[in-house]
Structures are given as C-alpha cells and as structure tokens.
C-alpha cells in the first residue's frame, strides 16, 4: 500500500474524528471515505457516459 502525507483543513479533520468510533483508526476512516468517493465518482461517470450514447 502506498503511503502519502496529506494535509487537510482543520474543520475536515474534526469531522473525520467525530465520524469514527474509539476503535476505528484515523487512516482507515480516511481510506474508506476516499474509496466511497471514488466509487461514486466512477459510477456517476459511467452513468453520464451511458446517457450520452
């Protein structure tokens, strides 16, 4: 797995911390959110592509 350093605004950091539970890892929460974002983006792109045809 690639390791990256990402700087995010404080308000977004607070939202991530509020979202997770005591047993959730911070990096795990961020990874899950990125996967969901990319999945939605890809599915939306496919929907737009299908609509064009």
PQR file with spaces between the fields and no chain letter, atoms N, CA, C, O and H, PARSE charges and radii, in Angstrom:
ATOM       1  N    UNK     1       0.851   -1.171    0.000 -0.4000 1.5000
ATOM       2  CA   UNK     1       0.000    0.000    0.000 -0.0000 2.0000
ATOM       3  C    UNK     1       0.899    1.236    0.000  0.5500 1.7000
ATOM       4  O    UNK     1       1.878    1.312    0.742 -0.5500 1.4000
ATOM       5  N    UNK     2       0.551    2.179   -0.830 -0.4000 1.5000
ATOM       6  CA   UNK     2       1.312    3.426   -0.894 -0.0000 2.0000
ATOM       7  C    UNK     2       1.052    4.266    0.350  0.5500 1.7000
ATOM       8  O    UNK     2      -0.052    4.270    0.893 -0.5500 1.4000
ATOM       9  H    UNK     2      -0.244    2.117   -1.433  0.4000 1.0000
ATOM      10  N    UNK     3       2.073    4.967    0.786 -0.4000 1.5000
ATOM      11  CA   UNK     3       1.920    5.870    1.931 -0.0000 2.0000
ATOM      12  C    UNK     3       2.084    7.292    1.438  0.5500 1.7000
ATOM      13  O    UNK     3       3.025    7.617    0.713 -0.5500 1.4000
ATOM      14  H    UNK     3       2.970    4.963    0.345  0.4000 1.0000
ATOM      15  N    UNK     4       1.161    8.119    1.841 -0.4000 1.5000
ATOM      16  CA   UNK     4       1.190    9.505    1.421 -0.0000 2.0000
ATOM      17  C    UNK     4       0.950   10.399    2.631  0.5500 1.7000
ATOM      18  O    UNK     4       0.262   10.019    3.578 -0.5500 1.4000
ATOM      19  H    UNK     4       0.397    7.855    2.429  0.4000 1.0000
ATOM      20  N    UNK     5       1.518   11.567    2.580 -0.4000 1.5000
ATOM      21  CA   UNK     5       1.233   12.579    3.589 -0.0000 2.0000
ATOM      22  C    UNK     5       0.244   13.548    2.972  0.5500 1.7000
ATOM      23  O    UNK     5       0.491   14.127    1.914 -0.5500 1.4000
ATOM      24  H    UNK     5       2.076   11.875    1.811  0.4000 1.0000
ATOM      25  N    UNK     6      -0.878   13.714    3.651 -0.4000 1.5000
ATOM      26  CA   UNK     6      -1.931   14.577    3.131 -0.0000 2.0000
ATOM      27  C    UNK     6      -2.257   15.619    4.184  0.5500 1.7000
ATOM      28  O    UNK     6      -2.454   15.300    5.357 -0.5500 1.4000
ATOM      29  H    UNK     6      -1.078   13.244    4.511  0.4000 1.0000
ATOM      30  N    UNK     7      -2.312   16.855    3.752 -0.4000 1.5000
ATOM      31  CA   UNK     7      -2.678   17.945    4.656 -0.0000 2.0000
ATOM      32  C    UNK     7      -4.131   18.310    4.374  0.5500 1.7000
ATOM      33  O    UNK     7      -4.506   18.596    3.237 -0.5500 1.4000
ATOM      34  H    UNK     7      -2.152   17.114    2.800  0.4000 1.0000
ATOM      35  N    UNK     8      -4.940   18.293    5.432 -0.4000 1.5000
ATOM      36  CA   UNK     8      -6.352   18.623    5.269 -0.0000 2.0000
ATOM      37  C    UNK     8      -6.713   19.758    6.223  0.5500 1.7000
ATOM      38  O    UNK     8      -6.073   19.930    7.261 -0.5500 1.4000
ATOM      39  H    UNK     8      -4.635   18.060    6.355  0.4000 1.0000
ATOM      40  N    UNK     9      -7.733   20.528    5.872 -0.4000 1.5000
ATOM      41  CA   UNK     9      -8.149   21.633    6.742 -0.0000 2.0000
ATOM      42  C    UNK     9      -8.601   21.116    8.117  0.5500 1.7000
ATOM      43  O    UNK     9      -9.088   19.992    8.242 -0.5500 1.4000
ATOM      44  H    UNK     9      -8.252   20.389    5.030  0.4000 1.0000
ATOM      45  N    UNK    10      -8.431   21.949    9.128 -0.4000 1.5000
ATOM      46  CA   UNK    10      -8.792   21.565   10.491 -0.0000 2.0000
ATOM      47  C    UNK    10     -10.252   21.171   10.629  0.5500 1.7000
ATOM      48  O    UNK    10     -10.569   20.222   11.347 -0.5500 1.4000
ATOM      49  H    UNK    10      -8.035   22.861    9.026  0.4000 1.0000
ATOM      50  N    UNK    11     -11.151   21.888    9.951 -0.4000 1.5000
ATOM      51  CA   UNK    11     -12.569   21.561   10.084 -0.0000 2.0000
ATOM      52  C    UNK    11     -12.880   20.177    9.511  0.5500 1.7000
ATOM      53  O    UNK    11     -13.723   19.460   10.052 -0.5500 1.4000
ATOM      54  H    UNK    11     -10.894   22.659    9.368  0.4000 1.0000
ATOM      55  N    UNK    12     -12.213   19.800    8.431 -0.4000 1.5000
ATOM      56  CA   UNK    12     -12.401   18.458    7.869 -0.0000 2.0000
ATOM      57  C    UNK    12     -11.812   17.404    8.796  0.5500 1.7000
ATOM      58  O    UNK    12     -12.391   16.331    8.966 -0.5500 1.4000
ATOM      59  H    UNK    12     -11.528   20.382    7.992  0.4000 1.0000
ATOM      60  N    UNK    13     -10.677   17.701    9.388 -0.4000 1.5000
ATOM      61  CA   UNK    13     -10.053   16.800   10.349 -0.0000 2.0000
ATOM      62  C    UNK    13     -10.994   16.555   11.529  0.5500 1.7000
ATOM      63  O    UNK    13     -11.137   15.420   11.984 -0.5500 1.4000
ATOM      64  H    UNK    13     -10.207   18.573    9.250  0.4000 1.0000
ATOM      65  N    UNK    14     -11.623   17.597   12.016 -0.4000 1.5000
ATOM      66  CA   UNK    14     -12.575   17.456   13.127 -0.0000 2.0000
ATOM      67  C    UNK    14     -13.747   16.569   12.731  0.5500 1.7000
ATOM      68  O    UNK    14     -14.204   15.746   13.525 -0.5500 1.4000
ATOM      69  H    UNK    14     -11.507   18.518   11.647  0.4000 1.0000
ATOM      70  N    UNK    15     -14.234   16.736   11.502 -0.4000 1.5000
ATOM      71  CA   UNK    15     -15.360   15.923   11.031 -0.0000 2.0000
ATOM      72  C    UNK    15     -14.974   14.451   10.947  0.5500 1.7000
ATOM      73  O    UNK    15     -15.774   13.581   11.293 -0.5500 1.4000
ATOM      74  H    UNK    15     -13.862   17.405   10.858  0.4000 1.0000
ATOM      75  N    UNK    16     -13.755   14.164   10.490 -0.4000 1.5000
ATOM      76  CA   UNK    16     -13.291   12.779   10.398 -0.0000 2.0000
ATOM      77  C    UNK    16     -13.206   12.175   11.796  0.5500 1.7000
ATOM      78  O    UNK    16     -13.647   11.047   12.013 -0.5500 1.4000
ATOM      79  H    UNK    16     -13.105   14.871   10.210  0.4000 1.0000
ATOM      80  N    UNK    17     -12.644   12.917   12.740 -0.4000 1.5000
ATOM      81  CA   UNK    17     -12.519   12.405   14.104 -0.0000 2.0000
ATOM      82  C    UNK    17     -13.881   12.189   14.740  0.5500 1.7000
ATOM      83  O    UNK    17     -14.067   11.210   15.463 -0.5500 1.4000
ATOM      84  H    UNK    17     -12.285   13.834   12.563  0.4000 1.0000
ATOM      85  N    UNK    18     -14.837   13.076   14.491 -0.4000 1.5000
ATOM      86  CA   UNK    18     -16.182   12.930   15.044 -0.0000 2.0000
ATOM      87  C    UNK    18     -16.912   11.729   14.453  0.5500 1.7000
ATOM      88  O    UNK    18     -17.734   11.105   15.124 -0.5500 1.4000
ATOM      89  H    UNK    18     -14.685   13.870   13.904  0.4000 1.0000
ATOM      90  N    UNK    19     -16.610   11.406   13.189 -0.4000 1.5000
ATOM      91  CA   UNK    19     -17.287   10.317   12.488 -0.0000 2.0000
ATOM      92  C    UNK    19     -16.903    8.951   13.048  0.5500 1.7000
ATOM      93  O    UNK    19     -17.751    8.065   13.160 -0.5500 1.4000
ATOM      94  H    UNK    19     -15.942   11.914   12.644  0.4000 1.0000
ATOM      95  N    UNK    20     -15.643    8.779   13.397 -0.4000 1.5000
ATOM      96  CA   UNK    20     -15.148    7.476   13.814 -0.0000 2.0000
ATOM      97  C    UNK    20     -15.431    7.166   15.268  0.5500 1.7000
ATOM      98  O    UNK    20     -15.679    8.051   16.088 -0.5500 1.4000
ATOM      99  H    UNK    20     -14.954    9.498   13.307  0.4000 1.0000
ATOM     100  N    UNK    21     -15.384    5.872   15.557 -0.4000 1.5000
ATOM     101  CA   UNK    21     -15.541    5.420   16.926 -0.0000 2.0000
ATOM     102  C    UNK    21     -14.183    5.296   17.601  0.5500 1.7000
ATOM     103  O    UNK    21     -13.149    5.611   17.012 -0.5500 1.4000
ATOM     104  H    UNK    21     -15.182    5.154   14.892  0.4000 1.0000
ATOM     105  N    UNK    22     -14.205    4.838   18.829 -0.4000 1.5000
ATOM     106  CA   UNK    22     -12.961    4.720   19.587 -0.0000 2.0000
ATOM     107  C    UNK    22     -12.022    3.668   18.999  0.5500 1.7000
ATOM     108  O    UNK    22     -10.804    3.777   19.135 -0.5500 1.4000
ATOM     109  H    UNK    22     -15.045    4.582   19.307  0.4000 1.0000
ATOM     110  N    UNK    23     -12.584    2.655   18.349 -0.4000 1.5000
ATOM     111  CA   UNK    23     -11.767    1.550   17.851 -0.0000 2.0000
ATOM     112  C    UNK    23     -11.406    1.703   16.370  0.5500 1.7000
ATOM     113  O    UNK    23     -10.720    0.846   15.812 -0.5500 1.4000
ATOM     114  H    UNK    23     -13.574    2.567   18.238  0.4000 1.0000
ATOM     115  N    UNK    24     -11.852    2.769   15.739 -0.4000 1.5000
ATOM     116  CA   UNK    24     -11.545    2.980   14.329 -0.0000 2.0000
ATOM     117  C    UNK    24     -10.211    3.713   14.202  0.5500 1.7000
ATOM     118  O    UNK    24      -9.927    4.637   14.963 -0.5500 1.4000
ATOM     119  H    UNK    24     -12.409    3.465   16.192  0.4000 1.0000
ATOM     120  N    UNK    25      -9.403    3.296   13.242 -0.4000 1.5000
ATOM     121  CA   UNK    25      -8.158    4.022   13.004 -0.0000 2.0000
ATOM     122  C    UNK    25      -8.450    5.213   12.100  0.5500 1.7000
ATOM     123  O    UNK    25      -9.296    5.140   11.209 -0.5500 1.4000
ATOM     124  H    UNK    25      -9.634    2.545   12.623  0.4000 1.0000
ATOM     125  N    UNK    26      -7.752    6.290   12.337 -0.4000 1.5000
ATOM     126  CA   UNK    26      -7.952    7.511   11.557 -0.0000 2.0000
ATOM     127  C    UNK    26      -7.666    7.242   10.091  0.5500 1.7000
ATOM     128  O    UNK    26      -8.452    7.633    9.228 -0.5500 1.4000
ATOM     129  H    UNK    26      -7.064    6.350   13.061  0.4000 1.0000
ATOM     130  N    UNK    27      -6.558    6.583    9.793 -0.4000 1.5000
ATOM     131  CA   UNK    27      -6.215    6.327    8.392 -0.0000 2.0000
ATOM     132  C    UNK    27      -7.250    5.417    7.740  0.5500 1.7000
ATOM     133  O    UNK    27      -7.551    5.572    6.556 -0.5500 1.4000
ATOM     134  H    UNK    27      -5.920    6.265   10.494  0.4000 1.0000
ATOM     135  N    UNK    28      -7.794    4.475    8.496 -0.4000 1.5000
ATOM     136  CA   UNK    28      -8.833    3.601    7.966 -0.0000 2.0000
ATOM     137  C    UNK    28     -10.082    4.365    7.582  0.5500 1.7000
ATOM     138  O    UNK    28     -10.691    4.094    6.548 -0.5500 1.4000
ATOM     139  H    UNK    28      -7.549    4.349    9.458  0.4000 1.0000
ATOM     140  N    UNK    29     -10.467    5.334    8.425 -0.4000 1.5000
ATOM     141  CA   UNK    29     -11.634    6.163    8.120 -0.0000 2.0000
ATOM     142  C    UNK    29     -11.417    6.977    6.848  0.5500 1.7000
ATOM     143  O    UNK    29     -12.309    7.076    6.005 -0.5500 1.4000
ATOM     144  H    UNK    29      -9.972    5.555    9.265  0.4000 1.0000
ATOM     145  N    UNK    30     -10.230    7.555    6.716 -0.4000 1.5000
ATOM     146  CA   UNK    30      -9.927    8.363    5.537 -0.0000 2.0000
ATOM     147  C    UNK    30      -9.885    7.490    4.293  0.5500 1.7000
ATOM     148  O    UNK    30     -10.392    7.891    3.245 -0.5500 1.4000
ATOM     149  H    UNK    30      -9.506    7.475    7.401  0.4000 1.0000
ATOM     150  N    UNK    31      -9.293    6.309    4.387 -0.4000 1.5000
ATOM     151  CA   UNK    31      -9.239    5.399    3.240 -0.0000 2.0000
ATOM     152  C    UNK    31     -10.637    4.986    2.803  0.5500 1.7000
ATOM     153  O    UNK    31     -10.933    4.950    1.608 -0.5500 1.4000
ATOM     154  H    UNK    31      -8.882    5.983    5.238  0.4000 1.0000
ATOM     155  N    UNK    32     -11.493    4.676    3.766 -0.4000 1.5000
ATOM     156  CA   UNK    32     -12.858    4.284    3.443 -0.0000 2.0000
ATOM     157  C    UNK    32     -13.599    5.423    2.743  0.5500 1.7000
ATOM     158  O    UNK    32     -14.313    5.195    1.766 -0.5500 1.4000
ATOM     159  H    UNK    32     -11.253    4.706    4.736  0.4000 1.0000
ATOM     160  N    UNK    33     -13.432    6.637    3.238 -0.4000 1.5000
ATOM     161  CA   UNK    33     -14.093    7.792    2.630 -0.0000 2.0000
ATOM     162  C    UNK    33     -13.592    8.021    1.206  0.5500 1.7000
ATOM     163  O    UNK    33     -14.382    8.333    0.315 -0.5500 1.4000
ATOM     164  H    UNK    33     -12.853    6.822    4.032  0.4000 1.0000
ATOM     165  N    UNK    34     -12.296    7.872    0.987 -0.4000 1.5000
ATOM     166  CA   UNK    34     -11.752    8.044   -0.364 -0.0000 2.0000
ATOM     167  C    UNK    34     -12.276    6.977   -1.318  0.5500 1.7000
ATOM     168  O    UNK    34     -12.601    7.277   -2.467 -0.5500 1.4000
ATOM     169  H    UNK    34     -11.654    7.619    1.711  0.4000 1.0000
ATOM     170  N    UNK    35     -12.359    5.735   -0.849 -0.4000 1.5000
ATOM     171  CA   UNK    35     -12.896    4.666   -1.695 -0.0000 2.0000
ATOM     172  C    UNK    35     -14.342    4.950   -2.089  0.5500 1.7000
ATOM     173  O    UNK    35     -14.717    4.808   -3.253 -0.5500 1.4000
ATOM     174  H    UNK    35     -12.095    5.491    0.084  0.4000 1.0000
ATOM     175  N    UNK    36     -15.151    5.355   -1.106 -0.4000 1.5000
ATOM     176  CA   UNK    36     -16.551    5.659   -1.386 -0.0000 2.0000
ATOM     177  C    UNK    36     -16.675    6.819   -2.367  0.5500 1.7000
ATOM     178  O    UNK    36     -17.505    6.784   -3.276 -0.5500 1.4000
ATOM     179  H    UNK    36     -14.847    5.471   -0.160  0.4000 1.0000
ATOM     180  N    UNK    37     -15.856    7.838   -2.183 -0.4000 1.5000
ATOM     181  CA   UNK    37     -15.879    8.993   -3.078 -0.0000 2.0000
ATOM     182  C    UNK    37     -15.537    8.576   -4.501  0.5500 1.7000
ATOM     183  O    UNK    37     -16.223    8.952   -5.451 -0.5500 1.4000
ATOM     184  H    UNK    37     -15.182    7.867   -1.445  0.4000 1.0000
ATOM     185  N    UNK    38     -14.473    7.799   -4.639 -0.4000 1.5000
ATOM     186  CA   UNK    38     -14.053    7.381   -5.982 -0.0000 2.0000
ATOM     187  C    UNK    38     -15.064    6.444   -6.616  0.5500 1.7000
ATOM     188  O    UNK    38     -15.306    6.523   -7.820 -0.5500 1.4000
ATOM     189  H    UNK    38     -13.915    7.493   -3.868  0.4000 1.0000
ATOM     190  N    UNK    39     -15.661    5.555   -5.825 -0.4000 1.5000
ATOM     191  CA   UNK    39     -16.695    4.666   -6.357 -0.0000 2.0000
ATOM     192  C    UNK    39     -17.881    5.471   -6.876  0.5500 1.7000
ATOM     193  O    UNK    39     -18.374    5.212   -7.973 -0.5500 1.4000
ATOM     194  H    UNK    39     -15.464    5.490   -4.847  0.4000 1.0000
ATOM     195  N    UNK    40     -18.340    6.444   -6.096 -0.4000 1.5000
ATOM     196  CA   UNK    40     -19.467    7.277   -6.533 -0.0000 2.0000
ATOM     197  C    UNK    40     -19.094    8.062   -7.782  0.5500 1.7000
ATOM     198  O    UNK    40     -19.898    8.195   -8.704 -0.5500 1.4000
ATOM     199  H    UNK    40     -17.939    6.655   -5.204  0.4000 1.0000
ATOM     200  N    UNK    41     -17.889    8.572   -7.806 -0.4000 1.5000
ATOM     201  CA   UNK    41     -17.448    9.359   -8.966 -0.0000 2.0000
ATOM     202  C    UNK    41     -17.396    8.489  -10.218  0.5500 1.7000
ATOM     203  O    UNK    41     -17.845    8.899  -11.288 -0.5500 1.4000
ATOM     204  H    UNK    41     -17.236    8.464   -7.057  0.4000 1.0000
ATOM     205  N    UNK    42     -16.843    7.280  -10.075 -0.4000 1.5000
ATOM     206  CA   UNK    42     -16.775    6.361  -11.220 -0.0000 2.0000
ATOM     207  C    UNK    42     -18.162    5.960  -11.672  0.5500 1.7000
ATOM     208  O    UNK    42     -18.429    5.924  -12.873 -0.5500 1.4000
ATOM     209  H    UNK    42     -16.478    6.947   -9.205  0.4000 1.0000
ATOM     210  N    UNK    43     -19.044    5.659  -10.752 -0.4000 1.5000
ATOM     211  CA   UNK    43     -20.408    5.271  -11.119 -0.0000 2.0000
ATOM     212  C    UNK    43     -21.142    6.424  -11.770  0.5500 1.7000
ATOM     213  O    UNK    43     -21.909    6.215  -12.710 -0.5500 1.4000
ATOM     214  H    UNK    43     -18.827    5.687   -9.776  0.4000 1.0000
ATOM     215  N    UNK    44     -20.926    7.626  -11.293 -0.4000 1.5000
ATOM     216  CA   UNK    44     -21.540    8.805  -11.907 -0.0000 2.0000
ATOM     217  C    UNK    44     -21.019    9.036  -13.301  0.5500 1.7000
ATOM     218  O    UNK    44     -21.772    9.405  -14.202 -0.5500 1.4000
ATOM     219  H    UNK    44     -20.304    7.797  -10.530  0.4000 1.0000
ATOM     220  N    UNK    45     -19.701    8.816  -13.485 -0.4000 1.5000
ATOM     221  CA   UNK    45     -19.104    8.994  -14.807 -0.0000 2.0000
ATOM     222  C    UNK    45     -19.664    7.963  -15.780  0.5500 1.7000
ATOM     223  O    UNK    45     -19.918    8.276  -16.943 -0.5500 1.4000
ATOM     224  H    UNK    45     -19.089    8.516  -12.753  0.4000 1.0000
ATOM     225  N    UNK    46     -19.856    6.732  -15.306 -0.4000 1.5000
ATOM     226  CA   UNK    46     -20.407    5.703  -16.176 -0.0000 2.0000
ATOM     227  C    UNK    46     -21.850    6.049  -16.546  0.5500 1.7000
ATOM     228  O    UNK    46     -22.274    5.823  -17.679 -0.5500 1.4000
ATOM     229  H    UNK    46     -19.649    6.477  -14.361  0.4000 1.0000
ATOM     230  N    UNK    47     -22.593    6.590  -15.603 -0.4000 1.5000
ATOM     231  CA   UNK    47     -23.975    6.972  -15.868 -0.0000 2.0000
ATOM     232  C    UNK    47     -24.024    8.069  -16.921  0.5500 1.7000
ATOM     233  O    UNK    47     -24.850    8.023  -17.832 -0.5500 1.4000
ATOM     234  H    UNK    47     -22.249    6.774  -14.682  0.4000 1.0000
ATOM     235  N    UNK    48     -23.144    9.051  -16.798 -0.4000 1.5000
ATOM     236  CA   UNK    48     -23.094   10.132  -17.789 -0.0000 2.0000
ATOM     237  C    UNK    48     -22.698    9.588  -19.152  0.5500 1.7000
ATOM     238  O    UNK    48     -23.257    9.995  -20.170 -0.5500 1.4000
ATOM     239  H    UNK    48     -22.473    9.089  -16.058  0.4000 1.0000
ATOM     240  N    UNK    49     -21.750    8.682  -19.179 -0.4000 1.5000
ATOM     241  CA   UNK    49     -21.287    8.095  -20.428 -0.0000 2.0000
ATOM     242  C    UNK    49     -22.403    7.307  -21.081  0.5500 1.7000
ATOM     243  O    UNK    49     -22.572    7.371  -22.299 -0.5500 1.4000
ATOM     244  H    UNK    49     -21.296    8.351  -18.352  0.4000 1.0000
ATOM     245  N    UNK    50     -23.166    6.568  -20.298 -0.4000 1.5000
ATOM     246  CA   UNK    50     -24.280    5.786  -20.827 -0.0000 2.0000
ATOM     247  C    UNK    50     -25.361    6.725  -21.386  0.5500 1.7000
ATOM     248  O    UNK    50     -25.970    6.431  -22.414 -0.5500 1.4000
ATOM     249  H    UNK    50     -23.028    6.517  -19.309  0.4000 1.0000
ATOM     250  N    UNK    51     -25.592    7.839  -20.712 -0.4000 1.5000
ATOM     251  CA   UNK    51     -26.621    8.785  -21.149 -0.0000 2.0000
ATOM     252  C    UNK    51     -26.253    9.431  -22.476  0.5500 1.7000
ATOM     253  O    UNK    51     -27.137    9.800  -23.250 -0.5500 1.4000
ATOM     254  H    UNK    51     -25.097    8.078  -19.877  0.4000 1.0000
ATOM     255  N    UNK    52     -24.968    9.571  -22.748 -0.4000 1.5000
ATOM     256  CA   UNK    52     -24.524   10.187  -23.998 -0.0000 2.0000
ATOM     257  C    UNK    52     -24.771    9.276  -25.183  0.5500 1.7000
ATOM     258  O    UNK    52     -24.998    9.751  -26.296 -0.5500 1.4000
ATOM     259  H    UNK    52     -24.250    9.271  -22.120  0.4000 1.0000
ATOM     260  N    UNK    53     -24.729    7.959  -24.955 -0.4000 1.5000
ATOM     261  CA   UNK    53     -24.872    7.005  -26.062 -0.0000 2.0000
ATOM     262  C    UNK    53     -26.289    6.797  -26.438  0.5500 1.7000
ATOM     263  O    UNK    53     -26.579    6.024  -27.351 -0.5500 1.4000
ATOM     264  H    UNK    53     -24.544    7.573  -24.052  0.4000 1.0000
